[in-house]
Coordinates of C-alpha atoms in Angstrom, one line a residue:
X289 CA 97.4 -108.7 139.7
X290 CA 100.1 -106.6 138.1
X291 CA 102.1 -106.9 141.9
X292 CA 101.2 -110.8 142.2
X293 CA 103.0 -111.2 138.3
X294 CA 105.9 -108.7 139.6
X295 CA 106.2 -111.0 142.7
X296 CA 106.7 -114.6 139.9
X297 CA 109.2 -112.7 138.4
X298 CA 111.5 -111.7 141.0
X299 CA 111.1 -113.9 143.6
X300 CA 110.3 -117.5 142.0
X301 CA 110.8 -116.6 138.0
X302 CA 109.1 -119.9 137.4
X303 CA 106.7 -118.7 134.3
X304 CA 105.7 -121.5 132.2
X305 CA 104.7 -121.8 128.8
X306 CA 102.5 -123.3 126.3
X307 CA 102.4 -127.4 126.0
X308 CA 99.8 -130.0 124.6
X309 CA 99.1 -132.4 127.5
X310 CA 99.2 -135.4 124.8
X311 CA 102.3 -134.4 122.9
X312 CA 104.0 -137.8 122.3
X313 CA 107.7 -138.1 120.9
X314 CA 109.0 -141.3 119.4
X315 CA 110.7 -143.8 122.4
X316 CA 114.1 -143.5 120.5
X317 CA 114.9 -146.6 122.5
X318 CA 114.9 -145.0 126.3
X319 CA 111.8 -146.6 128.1
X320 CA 111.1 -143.2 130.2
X321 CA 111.8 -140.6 127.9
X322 CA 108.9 -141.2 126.0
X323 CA 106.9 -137.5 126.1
X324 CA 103.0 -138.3 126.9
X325 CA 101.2 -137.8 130.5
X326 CA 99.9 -140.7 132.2
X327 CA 96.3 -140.9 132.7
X328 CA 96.9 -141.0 136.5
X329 CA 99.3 -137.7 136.8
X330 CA 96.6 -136.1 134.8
X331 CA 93.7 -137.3 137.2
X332 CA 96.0 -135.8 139.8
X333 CA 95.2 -132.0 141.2
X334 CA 97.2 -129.6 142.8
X335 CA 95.3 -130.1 145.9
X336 CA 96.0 -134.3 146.0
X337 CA 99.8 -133.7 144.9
X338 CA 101.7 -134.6 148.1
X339 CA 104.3 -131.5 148.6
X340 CA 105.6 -130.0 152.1
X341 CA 104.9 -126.4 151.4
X342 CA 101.8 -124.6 151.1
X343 CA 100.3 -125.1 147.4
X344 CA 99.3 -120.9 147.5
X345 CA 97.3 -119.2 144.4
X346 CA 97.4 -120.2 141.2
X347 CA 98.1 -117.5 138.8
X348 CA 96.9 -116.7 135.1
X349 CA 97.8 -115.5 132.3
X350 CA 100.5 -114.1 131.9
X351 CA 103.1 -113.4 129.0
X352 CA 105.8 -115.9 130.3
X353 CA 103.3 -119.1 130.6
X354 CA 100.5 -121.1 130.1
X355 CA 99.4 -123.8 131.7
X356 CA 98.5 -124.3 135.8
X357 CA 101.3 -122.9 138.1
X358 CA 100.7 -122.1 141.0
X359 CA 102.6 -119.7 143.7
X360 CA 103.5 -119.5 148.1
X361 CA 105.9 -116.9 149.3
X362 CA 107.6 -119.3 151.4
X363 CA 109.3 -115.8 154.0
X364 CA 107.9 -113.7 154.8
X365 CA 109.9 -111.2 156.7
X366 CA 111.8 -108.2 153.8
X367 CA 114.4 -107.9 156.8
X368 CA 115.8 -111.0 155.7
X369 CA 116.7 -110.0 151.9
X370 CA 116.3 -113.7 151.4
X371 CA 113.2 -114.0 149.1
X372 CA 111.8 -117.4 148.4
X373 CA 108.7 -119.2 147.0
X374 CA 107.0 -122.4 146.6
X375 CA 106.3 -123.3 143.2
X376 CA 104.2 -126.4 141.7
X377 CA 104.3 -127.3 138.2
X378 CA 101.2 -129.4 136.5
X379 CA 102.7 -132.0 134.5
X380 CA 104.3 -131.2 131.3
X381 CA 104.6 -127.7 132.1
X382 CA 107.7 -124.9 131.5
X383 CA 108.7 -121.6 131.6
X384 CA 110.5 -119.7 128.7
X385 CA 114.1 -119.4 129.0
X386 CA 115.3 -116.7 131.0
X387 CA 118.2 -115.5 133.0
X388 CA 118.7 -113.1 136.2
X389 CA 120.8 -110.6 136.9
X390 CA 121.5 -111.7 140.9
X391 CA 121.1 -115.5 140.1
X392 CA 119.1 -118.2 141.5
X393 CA 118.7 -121.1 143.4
X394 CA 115.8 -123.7 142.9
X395 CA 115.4 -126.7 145.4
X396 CA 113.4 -129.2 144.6
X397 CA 111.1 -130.5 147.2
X398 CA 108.3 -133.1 145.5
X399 CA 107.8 -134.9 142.1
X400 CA 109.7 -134.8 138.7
X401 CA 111.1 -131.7 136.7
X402 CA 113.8 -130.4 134.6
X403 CA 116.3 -128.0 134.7
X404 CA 118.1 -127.0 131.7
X405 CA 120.6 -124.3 130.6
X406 CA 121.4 -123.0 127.4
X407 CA 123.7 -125.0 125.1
X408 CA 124.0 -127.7 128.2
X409 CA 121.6 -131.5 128.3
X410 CA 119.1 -130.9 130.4
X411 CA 119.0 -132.3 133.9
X412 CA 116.5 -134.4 135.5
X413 CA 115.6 -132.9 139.1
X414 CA 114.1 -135.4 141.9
X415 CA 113.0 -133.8 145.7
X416 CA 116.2 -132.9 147.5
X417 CA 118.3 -132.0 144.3
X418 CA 119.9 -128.0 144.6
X419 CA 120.3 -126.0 141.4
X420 CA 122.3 -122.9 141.7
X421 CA 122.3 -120.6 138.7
X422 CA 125.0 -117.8 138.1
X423 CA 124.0 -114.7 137.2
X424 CA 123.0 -114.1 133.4
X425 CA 122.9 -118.0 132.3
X426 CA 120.2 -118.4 130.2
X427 CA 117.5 -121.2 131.4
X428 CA 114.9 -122.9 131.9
X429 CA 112.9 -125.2 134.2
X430 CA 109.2 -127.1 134.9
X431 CA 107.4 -130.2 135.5
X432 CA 108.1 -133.7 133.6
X433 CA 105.9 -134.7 130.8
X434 CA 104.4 -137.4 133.6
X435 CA 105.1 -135.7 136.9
X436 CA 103.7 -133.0 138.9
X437 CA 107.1 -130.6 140.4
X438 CA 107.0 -128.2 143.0
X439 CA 110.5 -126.5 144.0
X440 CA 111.8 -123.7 146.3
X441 CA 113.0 -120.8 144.6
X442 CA 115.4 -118.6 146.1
X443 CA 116.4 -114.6 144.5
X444 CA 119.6 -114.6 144.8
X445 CA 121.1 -110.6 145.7
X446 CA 117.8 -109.2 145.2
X447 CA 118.4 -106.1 145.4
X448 CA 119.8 -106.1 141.8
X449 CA 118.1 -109.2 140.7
X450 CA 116.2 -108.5 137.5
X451 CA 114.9 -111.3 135.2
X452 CA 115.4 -111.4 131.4
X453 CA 112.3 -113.6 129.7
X454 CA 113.0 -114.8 126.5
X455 CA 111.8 -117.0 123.7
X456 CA 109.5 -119.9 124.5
X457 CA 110.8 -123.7 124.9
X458 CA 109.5 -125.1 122.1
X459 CA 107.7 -128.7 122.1
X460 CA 110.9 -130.1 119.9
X461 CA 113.1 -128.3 122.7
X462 CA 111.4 -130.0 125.4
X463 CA 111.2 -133.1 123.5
X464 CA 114.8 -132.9 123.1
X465 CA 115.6 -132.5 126.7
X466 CA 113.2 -135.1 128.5
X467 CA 115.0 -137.6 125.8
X468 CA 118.5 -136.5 126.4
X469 CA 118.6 -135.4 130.1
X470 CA 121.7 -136.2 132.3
X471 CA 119.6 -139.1 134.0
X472 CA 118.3 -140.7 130.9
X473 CA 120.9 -143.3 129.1
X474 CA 121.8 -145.7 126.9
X475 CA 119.6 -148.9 128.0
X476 CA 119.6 -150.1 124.6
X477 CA 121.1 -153.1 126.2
X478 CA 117.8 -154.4 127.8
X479 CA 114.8 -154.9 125.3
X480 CA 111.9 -153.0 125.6
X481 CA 110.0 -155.6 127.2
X482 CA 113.0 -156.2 129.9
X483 CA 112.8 -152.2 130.3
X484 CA 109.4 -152.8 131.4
X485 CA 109.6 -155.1 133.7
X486 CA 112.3 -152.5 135.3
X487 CA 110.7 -149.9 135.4
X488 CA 107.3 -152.1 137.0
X489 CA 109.3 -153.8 139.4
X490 CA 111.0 -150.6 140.7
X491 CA 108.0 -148.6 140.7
X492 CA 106.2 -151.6 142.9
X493 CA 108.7 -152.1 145.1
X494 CA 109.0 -148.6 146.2
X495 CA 105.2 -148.2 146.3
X496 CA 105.5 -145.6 143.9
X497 CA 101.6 -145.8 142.9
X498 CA 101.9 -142.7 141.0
X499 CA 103.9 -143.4 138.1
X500 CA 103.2 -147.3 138.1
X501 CA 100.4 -147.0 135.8
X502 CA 102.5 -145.4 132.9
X503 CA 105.0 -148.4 133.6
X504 CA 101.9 -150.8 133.4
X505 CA 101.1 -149.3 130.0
X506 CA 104.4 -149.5 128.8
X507 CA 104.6 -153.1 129.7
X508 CA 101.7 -153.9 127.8
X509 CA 102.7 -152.0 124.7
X510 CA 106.0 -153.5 125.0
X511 CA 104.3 -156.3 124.0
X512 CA 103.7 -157.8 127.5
X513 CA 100.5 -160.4 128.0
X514 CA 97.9 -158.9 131.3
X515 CA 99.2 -162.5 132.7
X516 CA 102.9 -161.9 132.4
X517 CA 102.2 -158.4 133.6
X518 CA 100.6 -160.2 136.6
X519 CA 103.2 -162.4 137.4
X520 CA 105.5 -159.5 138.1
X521 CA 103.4 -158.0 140.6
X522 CA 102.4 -161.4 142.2
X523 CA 106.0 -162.4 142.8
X524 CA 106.4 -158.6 144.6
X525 CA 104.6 -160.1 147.4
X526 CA 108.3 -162.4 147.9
X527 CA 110.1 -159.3 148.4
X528 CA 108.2 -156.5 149.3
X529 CA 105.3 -158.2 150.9
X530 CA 101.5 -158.2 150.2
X531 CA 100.7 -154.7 150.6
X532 CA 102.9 -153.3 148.3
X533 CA 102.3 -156.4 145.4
X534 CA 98.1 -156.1 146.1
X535 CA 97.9 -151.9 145.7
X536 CA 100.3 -152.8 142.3
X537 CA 97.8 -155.5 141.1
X538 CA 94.8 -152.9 142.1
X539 CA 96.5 -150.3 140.0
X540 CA 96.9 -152.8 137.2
X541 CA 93.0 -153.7 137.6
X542 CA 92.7 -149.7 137.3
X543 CA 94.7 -149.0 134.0
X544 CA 92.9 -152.3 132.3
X545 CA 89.6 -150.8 133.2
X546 CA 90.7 -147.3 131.6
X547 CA 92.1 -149.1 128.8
X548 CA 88.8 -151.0 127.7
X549 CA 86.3 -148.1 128.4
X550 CA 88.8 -146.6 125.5
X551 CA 88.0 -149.8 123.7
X552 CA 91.7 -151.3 124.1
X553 CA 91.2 -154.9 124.4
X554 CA 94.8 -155.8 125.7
X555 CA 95.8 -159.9 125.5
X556 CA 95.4 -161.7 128.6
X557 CA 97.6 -164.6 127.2
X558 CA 98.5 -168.2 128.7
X559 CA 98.1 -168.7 132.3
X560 CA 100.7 -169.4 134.7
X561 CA 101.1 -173.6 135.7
X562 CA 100.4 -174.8 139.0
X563 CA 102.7 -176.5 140.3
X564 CA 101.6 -180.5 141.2
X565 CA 104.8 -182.2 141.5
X566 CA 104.5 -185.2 144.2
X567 CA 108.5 -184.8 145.4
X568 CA 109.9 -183.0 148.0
X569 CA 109.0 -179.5 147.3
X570 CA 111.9 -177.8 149.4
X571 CA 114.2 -180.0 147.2
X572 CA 112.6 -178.8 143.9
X573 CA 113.3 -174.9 144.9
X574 CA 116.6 -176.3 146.3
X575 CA 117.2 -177.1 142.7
X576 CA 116.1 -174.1 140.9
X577 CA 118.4 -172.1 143.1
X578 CA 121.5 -174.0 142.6
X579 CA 120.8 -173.6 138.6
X580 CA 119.8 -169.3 139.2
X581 CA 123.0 -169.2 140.9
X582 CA 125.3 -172.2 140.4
X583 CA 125.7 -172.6 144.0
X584 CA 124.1 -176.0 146.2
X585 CA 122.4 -174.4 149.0
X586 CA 120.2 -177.2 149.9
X587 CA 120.0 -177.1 154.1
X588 CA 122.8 -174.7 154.7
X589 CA 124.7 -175.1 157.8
X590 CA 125.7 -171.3 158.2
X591 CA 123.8 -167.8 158.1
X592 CA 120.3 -166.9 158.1
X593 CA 119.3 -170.6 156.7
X594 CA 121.3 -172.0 160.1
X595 CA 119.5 -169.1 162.5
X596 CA 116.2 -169.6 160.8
X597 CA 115.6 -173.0 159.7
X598 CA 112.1 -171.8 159.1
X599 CA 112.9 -169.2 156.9
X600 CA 114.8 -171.4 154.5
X601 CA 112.4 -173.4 154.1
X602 CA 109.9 -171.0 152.8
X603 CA 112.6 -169.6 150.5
X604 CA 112.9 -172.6 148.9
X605 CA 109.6 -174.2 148.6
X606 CA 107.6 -171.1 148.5
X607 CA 109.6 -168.5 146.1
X608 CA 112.0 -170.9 144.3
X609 CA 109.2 -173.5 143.7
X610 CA 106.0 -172.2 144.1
X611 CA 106.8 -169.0 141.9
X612 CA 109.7 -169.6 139.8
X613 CA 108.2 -172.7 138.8
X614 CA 104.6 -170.7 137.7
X615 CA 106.0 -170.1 133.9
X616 CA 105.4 -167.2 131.9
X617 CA 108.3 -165.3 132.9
X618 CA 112.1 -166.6 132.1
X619 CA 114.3 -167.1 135.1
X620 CA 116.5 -164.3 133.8
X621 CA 113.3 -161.8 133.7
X622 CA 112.6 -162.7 136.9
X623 CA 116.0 -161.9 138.3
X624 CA 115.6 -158.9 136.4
X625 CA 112.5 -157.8 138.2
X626 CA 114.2 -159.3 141.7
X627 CA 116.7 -156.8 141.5
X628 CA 114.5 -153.7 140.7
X629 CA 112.1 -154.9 143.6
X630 CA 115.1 -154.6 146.1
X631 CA 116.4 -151.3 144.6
X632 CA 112.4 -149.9 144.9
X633 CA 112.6 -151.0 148.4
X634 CA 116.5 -149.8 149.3
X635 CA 118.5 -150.8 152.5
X636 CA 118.7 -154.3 151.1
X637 CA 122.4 -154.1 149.7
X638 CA 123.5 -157.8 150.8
X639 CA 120.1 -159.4 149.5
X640 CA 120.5 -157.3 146.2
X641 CA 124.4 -158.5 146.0
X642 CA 123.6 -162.5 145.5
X643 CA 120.4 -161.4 143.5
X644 CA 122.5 -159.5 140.5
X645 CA 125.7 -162.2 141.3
X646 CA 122.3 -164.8 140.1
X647 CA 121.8 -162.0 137.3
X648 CA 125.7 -162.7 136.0
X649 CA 125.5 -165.9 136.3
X650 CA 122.4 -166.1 134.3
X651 CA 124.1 -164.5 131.6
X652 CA 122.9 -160.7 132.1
X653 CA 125.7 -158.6 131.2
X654 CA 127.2 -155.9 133.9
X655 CA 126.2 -153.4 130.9
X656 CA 122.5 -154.7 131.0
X657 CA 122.0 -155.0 135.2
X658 CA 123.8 -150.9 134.9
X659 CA 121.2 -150.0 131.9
X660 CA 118.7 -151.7 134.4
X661 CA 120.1 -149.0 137.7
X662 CA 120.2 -146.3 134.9
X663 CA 115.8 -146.8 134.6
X664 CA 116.0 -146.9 138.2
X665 CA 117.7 -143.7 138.9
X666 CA 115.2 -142.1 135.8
X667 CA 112.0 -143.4 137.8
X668 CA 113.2 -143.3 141.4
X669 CA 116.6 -141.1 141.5
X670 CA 119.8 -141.6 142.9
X671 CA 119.0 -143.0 146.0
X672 CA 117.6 -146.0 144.8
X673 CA 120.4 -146.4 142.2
X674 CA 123.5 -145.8 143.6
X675 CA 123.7 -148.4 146.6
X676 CA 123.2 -151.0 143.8
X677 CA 125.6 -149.4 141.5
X678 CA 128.2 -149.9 144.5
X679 CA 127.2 -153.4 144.7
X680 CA 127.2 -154.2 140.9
X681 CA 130.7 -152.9 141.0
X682 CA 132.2 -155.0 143.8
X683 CA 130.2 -157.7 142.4
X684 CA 131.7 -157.7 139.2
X685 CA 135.1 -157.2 139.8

């Protein structure tokens, strides 16, 4: 045992420490950075969390953590001098801050986590993010309050690499950190219950089933109806197709179920209205789109309408009448919830450029569609927010 804790320290230095699994910090007005872990990261093991290195033993107690961690040497070979291991975080989990005398470098390769150093915002780490730490900085890294983490950590000059444990991250510390990290802003500028509908939207239309249902909850304590909740994930189908918009409505079905065997009777509120208008459906949606985005666009001669009459059609009598027409959600909230579908989904830059030019001329700000890319890059990273950023930008000019 005493070889297997020398091994943490050296190689991976990934200790964590002592966390309540339901600590919950005050919103303070950011939509993610709220501190509690969702009922479906916690029904999540070690052995289900999807990662691409070996999961390996998990190991404790020991001085410099508690909670689950668990450890894989990922060489093998001493030749090498190039010591590395797999480490996985259980949500909510940290090690004390600590620094090395050869430095480190941590990849990270699945889930959420957090790397911090001392006197320095923390920074939110997604798979594919690099951290390298100099010698003798003081820091600390683990799992998001929500999120499973597993990253690579690499001993940098082992030969004189040493690791100094220090005091504990303290709940407030951690707090602190989740709220102020380097990927968490200022979305004051959407309300709580537009934040919601973000973060659902982009969570469904990247299939992301394993943060979805803290989003769901949010949106229902955001003030949300279980019908206006609904209606985002029906009018996923439009953009992302059925499979992604029926697994979201499933996972809805599963957090309402949790809810009420807790004895939370959530409010279904009204129902959405059926459409029985007698004209010319294809002209109705032709409508609605010329008010969304101030253009007429009724039979276009040019483009994808031209190439795929077909197409068109369903587009207007199917999304713009059909759905938009269905109440309950604003055409700005539903523009709101377009353009996180399409930034779930990525590789849709010239769809997502006339959705947030329908977004401006709507009347959402640039400062509320960037607040909106800020949730994104919280829940999804950088990927998923910086193509749209890029569009925003030459959008708005």
């Amino acid at each position: 045992m005493k070889k297997i804790i020398s091994m943490i320290s050296i190689l991976a230095n990934c200790a964590l420490n002592v966390i309540a699994q339901n600590l919950v910090i005050e919103r303070q007005g950011h939509f993610s950075a709220a501190i509690s872990v969702s009922a479906f990261a916690t029904a999540q093991t070690a052995e289900s969390f999807k990662q691409p290195y070996p999961l390996g033993s998990k190991l404790s107690p020991n001085p410099n953590f508690t909670g689950d961690v668990w450890l894989s040497a990922v060489t093998k070979e001493k030749e090498l001098n190039v010591p590395m291991a797999n480490v996985t975080f259980a949500p909510g989990c940290r090690n004390s801050w600590h620094s090395h005398t050869g430095g480190q470098i941590l990849i990270a390769t699945a889930g959420i986590g957090y790397y911090q150093e001392r006197g320095k915002t923390a920074r939110r780490l997604f798979p594919g993010d690099i951290v390298e730490i100099a010698p003798g900085v003081e820091h600390w890294h683990g799992a998001a309050p929500d999120s499973w983490f597993a990253h690579i950590a690499i001993s940098c000059n082992p030969n004189i690499n040493k690791p100094t444990w220090l005091q504990p991250v303290t709940d407030e510390e951690y707090a602190t950190a989740v709220n102020t990290s380097t990927s968490v802003y200022d979305n004051q500028a959407l309300s709580a219950r537009e934040q919601a509908i973000v973060a659902i939207a982009s969570y469904t239309g990247k299939g992301d089933l394993e943060h979805l249902p803290l989003a769901l909850t949010e949106g229902l304590k955001s003030g949300m109806t279980v019908n206006e909740i609904k209606e985002i994930l029906i009018q996923a189908y439009a953009y992302c197709g059925f499979p992604r918009s029926l697994r979201a409505i499933q996972t809805f079905m599963k957090v309402l179920d949790e809810r009420k065997a807790r004895d939370i009777n959530d409010t279904m509120g009204k129902e959405a209205i059926s459409a029985e208008q007698e004209d010319n459906k294809y002209d109705r949606g032709a409508a609605i789109l010329q008010v969304l985005s101030g253009v007429n666009s009724a039979h276009p001669k040019s483009g994808y309408g031209a190439f795929a009459p077909a197409i068109d059609q369903f587009l207007k009598e199917h999304l713009f009448a059909d759905i938009f027409e269905r109440g309950l959600l604003s055409y700005r909230e539903r523009e709101l919830a377009t353009v996180s579908f399409l930034a779930g989904i990525g590789g849709v830059e010239p769809m997502a450029a006339g959705h947030i030019s329908i977004c401006l001329h709507l009347g959402i700000t640039k400062e509320q569609l960037t607040a909106l890319l800020n949730i994104v890059e919280i829940n999804l990273g950088k990927q998923s927010s910086e193509p749209l950023r890029k569009v925003l930008k030459s959008v708005s000019k």
